[in-house]
Short mmCIF file of C-alpha atoms in Angstrom, two decimals:
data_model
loop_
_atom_site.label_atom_id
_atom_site.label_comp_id
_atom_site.label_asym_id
_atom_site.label_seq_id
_atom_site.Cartn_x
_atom_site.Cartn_y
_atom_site.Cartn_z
CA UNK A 1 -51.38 11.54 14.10
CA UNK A 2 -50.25 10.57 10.98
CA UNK A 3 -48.24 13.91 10.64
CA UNK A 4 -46.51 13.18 13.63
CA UNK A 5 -45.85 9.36 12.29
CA UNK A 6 -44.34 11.62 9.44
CA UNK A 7 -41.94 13.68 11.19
CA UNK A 8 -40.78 10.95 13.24
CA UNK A 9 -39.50 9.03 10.40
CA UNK A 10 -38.10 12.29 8.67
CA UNK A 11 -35.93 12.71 12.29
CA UNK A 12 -35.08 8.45 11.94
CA UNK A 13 -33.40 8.92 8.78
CA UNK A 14 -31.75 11.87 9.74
CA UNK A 15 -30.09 10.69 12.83
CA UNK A 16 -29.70 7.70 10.89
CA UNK A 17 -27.47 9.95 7.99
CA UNK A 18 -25.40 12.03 10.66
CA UNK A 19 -24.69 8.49 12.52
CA UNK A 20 -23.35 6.96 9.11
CA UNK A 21 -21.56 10.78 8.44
CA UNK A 22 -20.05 10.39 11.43
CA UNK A 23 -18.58 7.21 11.21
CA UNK A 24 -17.23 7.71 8.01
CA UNK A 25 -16.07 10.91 9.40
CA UNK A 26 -13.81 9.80 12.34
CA UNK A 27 -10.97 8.32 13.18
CA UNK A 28 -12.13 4.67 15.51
CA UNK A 29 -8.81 4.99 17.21
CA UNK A 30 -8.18 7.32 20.02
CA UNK A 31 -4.83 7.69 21.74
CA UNK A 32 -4.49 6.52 25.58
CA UNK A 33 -2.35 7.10 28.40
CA UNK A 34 0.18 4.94 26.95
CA UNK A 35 1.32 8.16 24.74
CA UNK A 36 2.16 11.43 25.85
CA UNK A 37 1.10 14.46 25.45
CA UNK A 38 3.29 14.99 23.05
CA UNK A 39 3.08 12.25 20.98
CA UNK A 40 -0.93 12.39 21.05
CA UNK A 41 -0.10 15.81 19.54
CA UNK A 42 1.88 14.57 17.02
CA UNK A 43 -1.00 11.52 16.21
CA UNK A 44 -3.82 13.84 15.74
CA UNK A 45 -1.91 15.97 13.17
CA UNK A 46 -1.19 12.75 11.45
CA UNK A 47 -4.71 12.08 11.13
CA UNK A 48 -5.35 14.14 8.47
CA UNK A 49 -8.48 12.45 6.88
CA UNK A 50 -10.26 13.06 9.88
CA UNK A 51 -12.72 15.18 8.81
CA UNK A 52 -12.89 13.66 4.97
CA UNK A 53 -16.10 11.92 4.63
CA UNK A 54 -15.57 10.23 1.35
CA UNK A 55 -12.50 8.10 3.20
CA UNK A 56 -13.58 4.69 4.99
CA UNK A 57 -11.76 4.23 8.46
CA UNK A 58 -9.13 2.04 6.94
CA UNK A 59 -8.21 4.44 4.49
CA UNK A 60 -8.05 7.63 7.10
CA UNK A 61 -5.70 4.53 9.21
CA UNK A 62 -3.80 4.31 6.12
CA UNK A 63 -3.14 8.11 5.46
CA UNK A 64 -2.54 8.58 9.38
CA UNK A 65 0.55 5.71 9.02
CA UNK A 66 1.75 7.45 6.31
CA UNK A 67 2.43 10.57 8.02
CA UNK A 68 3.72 8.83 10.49
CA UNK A 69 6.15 7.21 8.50
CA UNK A 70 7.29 10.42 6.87
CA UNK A 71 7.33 12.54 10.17
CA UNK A 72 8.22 10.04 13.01
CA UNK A 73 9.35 6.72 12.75
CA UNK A 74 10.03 6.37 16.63
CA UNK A 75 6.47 7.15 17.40
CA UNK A 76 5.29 5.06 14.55
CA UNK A 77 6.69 2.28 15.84
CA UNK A 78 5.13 2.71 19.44
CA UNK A 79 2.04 3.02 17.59
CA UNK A 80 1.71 0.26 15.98
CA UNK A 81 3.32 -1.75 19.00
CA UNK A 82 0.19 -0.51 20.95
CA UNK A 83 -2.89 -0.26 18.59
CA UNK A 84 -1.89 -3.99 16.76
CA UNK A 85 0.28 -5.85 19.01
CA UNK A 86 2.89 -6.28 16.77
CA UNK A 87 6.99 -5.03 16.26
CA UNK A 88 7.07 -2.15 13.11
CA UNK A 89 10.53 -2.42 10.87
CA UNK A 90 11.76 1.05 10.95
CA UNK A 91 13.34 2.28 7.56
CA UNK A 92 15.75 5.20 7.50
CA UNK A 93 14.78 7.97 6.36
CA UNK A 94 16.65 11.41 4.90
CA UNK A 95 15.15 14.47 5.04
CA UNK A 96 16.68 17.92 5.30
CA UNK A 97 14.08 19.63 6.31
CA UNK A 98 10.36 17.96 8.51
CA UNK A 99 7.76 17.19 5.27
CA UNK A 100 4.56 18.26 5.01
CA UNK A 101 1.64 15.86 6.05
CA UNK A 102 -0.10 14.11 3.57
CA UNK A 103 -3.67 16.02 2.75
CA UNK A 104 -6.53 13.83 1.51
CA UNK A 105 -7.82 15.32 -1.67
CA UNK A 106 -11.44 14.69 -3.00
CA UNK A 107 -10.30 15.02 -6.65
CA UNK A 108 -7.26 12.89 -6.61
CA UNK A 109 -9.71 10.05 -4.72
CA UNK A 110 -11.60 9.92 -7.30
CA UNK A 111 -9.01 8.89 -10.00
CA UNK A 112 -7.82 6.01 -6.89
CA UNK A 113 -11.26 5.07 -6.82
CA UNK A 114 -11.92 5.07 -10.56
CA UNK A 115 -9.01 2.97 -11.00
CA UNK A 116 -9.46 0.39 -7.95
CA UNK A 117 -13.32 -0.15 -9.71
CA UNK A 118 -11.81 -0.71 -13.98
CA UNK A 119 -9.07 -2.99 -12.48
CA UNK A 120 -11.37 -4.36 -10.38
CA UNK A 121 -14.10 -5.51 -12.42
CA UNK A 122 -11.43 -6.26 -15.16
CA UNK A 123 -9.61 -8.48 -13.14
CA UNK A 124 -6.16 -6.52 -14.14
CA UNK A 125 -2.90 -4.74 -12.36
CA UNK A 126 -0.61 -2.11 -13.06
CA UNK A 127 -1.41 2.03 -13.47
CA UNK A 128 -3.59 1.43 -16.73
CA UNK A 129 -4.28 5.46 -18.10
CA UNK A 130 -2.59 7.01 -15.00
CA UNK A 131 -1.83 10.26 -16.47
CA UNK A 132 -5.31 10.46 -18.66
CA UNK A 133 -7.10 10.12 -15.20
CA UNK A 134 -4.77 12.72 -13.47
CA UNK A 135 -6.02 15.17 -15.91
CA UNK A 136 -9.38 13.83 -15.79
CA UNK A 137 -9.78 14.69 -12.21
CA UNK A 138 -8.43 17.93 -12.28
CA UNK A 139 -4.61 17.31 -11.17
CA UNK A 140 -3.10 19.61 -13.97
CA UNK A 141 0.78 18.59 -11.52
CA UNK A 142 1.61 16.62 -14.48
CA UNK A 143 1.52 19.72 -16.51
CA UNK A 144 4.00 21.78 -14.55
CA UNK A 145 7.38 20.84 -14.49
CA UNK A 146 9.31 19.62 -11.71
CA UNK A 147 5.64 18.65 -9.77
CA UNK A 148 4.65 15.21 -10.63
CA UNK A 149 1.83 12.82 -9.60
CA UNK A 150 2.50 8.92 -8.16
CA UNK A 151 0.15 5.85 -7.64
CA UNK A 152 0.17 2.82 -5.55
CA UNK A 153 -1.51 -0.11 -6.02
CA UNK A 154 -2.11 -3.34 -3.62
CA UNK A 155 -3.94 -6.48 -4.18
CA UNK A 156 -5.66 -8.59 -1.45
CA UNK A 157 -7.56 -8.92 1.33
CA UNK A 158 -5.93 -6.83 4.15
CA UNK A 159 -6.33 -4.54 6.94
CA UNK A 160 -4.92 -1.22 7.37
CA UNK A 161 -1.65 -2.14 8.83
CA UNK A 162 -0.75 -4.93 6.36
CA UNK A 163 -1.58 -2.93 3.30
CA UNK A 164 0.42 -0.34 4.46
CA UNK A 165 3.26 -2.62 5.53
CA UNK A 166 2.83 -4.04 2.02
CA UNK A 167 3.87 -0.53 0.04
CA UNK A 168 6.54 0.13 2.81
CA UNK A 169 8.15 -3.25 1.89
CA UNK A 170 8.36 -2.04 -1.68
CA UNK A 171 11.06 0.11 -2.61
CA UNK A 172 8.83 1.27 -4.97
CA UNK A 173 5.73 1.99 -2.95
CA UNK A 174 7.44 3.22 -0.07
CA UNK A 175 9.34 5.89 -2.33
CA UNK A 176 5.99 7.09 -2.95
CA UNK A 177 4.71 7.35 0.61
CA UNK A 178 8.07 9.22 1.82
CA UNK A 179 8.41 11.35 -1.00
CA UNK A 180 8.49 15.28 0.20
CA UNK A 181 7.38 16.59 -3.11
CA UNK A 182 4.10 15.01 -2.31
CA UNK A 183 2.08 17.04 -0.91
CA UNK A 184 -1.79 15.56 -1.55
CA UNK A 185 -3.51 11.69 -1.35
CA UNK A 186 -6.69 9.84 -2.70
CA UNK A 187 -7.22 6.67 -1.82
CA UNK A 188 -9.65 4.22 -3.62
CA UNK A 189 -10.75 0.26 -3.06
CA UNK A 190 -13.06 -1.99 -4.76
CA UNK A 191 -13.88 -5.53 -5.05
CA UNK A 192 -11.04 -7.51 -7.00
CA UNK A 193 -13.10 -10.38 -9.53
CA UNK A 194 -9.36 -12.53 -9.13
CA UNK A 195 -7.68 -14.55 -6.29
CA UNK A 196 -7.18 -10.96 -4.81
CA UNK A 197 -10.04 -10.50 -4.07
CA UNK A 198 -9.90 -6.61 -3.10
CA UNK A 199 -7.87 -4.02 -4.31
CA UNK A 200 -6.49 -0.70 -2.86
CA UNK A 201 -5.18 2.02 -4.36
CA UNK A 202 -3.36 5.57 -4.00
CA UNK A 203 -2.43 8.52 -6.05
CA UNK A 204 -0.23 11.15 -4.82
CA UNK A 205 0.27 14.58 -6.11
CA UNK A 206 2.09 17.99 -5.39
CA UNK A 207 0.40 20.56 -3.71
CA UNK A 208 -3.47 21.57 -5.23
CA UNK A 209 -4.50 25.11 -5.77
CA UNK A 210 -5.98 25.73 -2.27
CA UNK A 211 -2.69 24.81 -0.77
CA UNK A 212 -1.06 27.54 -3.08
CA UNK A 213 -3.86 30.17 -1.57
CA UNK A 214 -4.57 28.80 1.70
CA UNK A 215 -1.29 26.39 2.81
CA UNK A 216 1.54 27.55 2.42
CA UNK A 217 3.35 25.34 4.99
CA UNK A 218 2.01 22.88 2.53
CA UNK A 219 4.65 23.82 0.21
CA UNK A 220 7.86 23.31 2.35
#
């Protein structure tokens, strides 16, 4: 009896572990009928983070509006008319050839994440010992010349849509987020001990080694 008592828990806190994988792992937004075929197409390879387990859902929302932003600002705008209820400002955008979709990166989250918990706890803002925590986590881009790295940050409570609105809103920010060089995203948030509250941040690079090997659309 009480071996069976023991393999029931060990199956509880499995299922338990591949329910919390699972959530962390997908995207909470389907497409409906609304789109076409086309465009649901075109909003599942936005989604990029799908499958990235060390992303929250907001952050995979973020990366997915990104792409959008940089690949199709009609269907963007549908999007967000649908999933929030609410009119997108579209921002021109000059490209002479389609860029690549953002890919999340494990190595580069870790510097967004290392930074959203120092300026966190520290109560601070700005890109405090960007480039030290590029080469930290492995992103040697700032090494080879003409591929460089990028970070943005945003303070306050928000969801998704209005931190990404935020950056977009900032010539800054959204220079980041459209740039074709960039090829790679981590995204990091932690508690902000301010008026903030919470804090979000990204870092963008150029393409990683495995896009070199493995990607090489990755490097249009």
């Amino acid at each position: 009896m009480q071996t069976i008592r023991k393999n029931g828990n060990k199956k509880l806190v499995l299922s338990c572990m591949l329910i919390a994988l699972f959530h962390f792992s997908c995207s909470i937004y389907l497409p409906n009928s609304q789109f076409t075929k086309d465009e649901k197409k075109e909003l599942f390879k936005s989604n990029t983070a799908i499958i990235a387990p060390y992303l929250t859902p907001k952050q995979k929302e973020i990366i997915r509006l990104c792409n959008l932003s940089r690949r199709n600002q009609q269907l963007l705008k549908k999007y967000i008319s649908i999933r929030y209820g609410v009119n997108y400002r579209q921002f021109k955008v000059n490209y002479k050839n389609e860029p690549s979709l953002l890919r999340p990166s494990f190595l580069l989250t870790l510097s967004a994440a290392s930074h959203a918990l120092v300026s966190g706890i520290k109560a601070t803002e700005g890109h405090h010992f960007f480039n030290e925590r590029l080469l930290l986590f492995g992103n040697f881009n700032t090494l080879i010349p003409g591929l460089y790295s990028g970070e943005n940050c945003y303070y306050g409570k928000s969801n998704a849509l209005e931190t990404f609105n935020g950056w977009m809103n900032s010539s800054g920010h959204r220079r980041n987020i459209l740039n074709a060089k960039f090829k790679r995203i981590g995204m990091g948030s932690f508690i902000h001990f301010s008026t903030y509250e919470s804090n979000q941040v990204q870092v963008f690079s150029g393409p990683k080694l495995l896009d070199l090997l493995f990607r090489p659309t990755q490097l249009k």
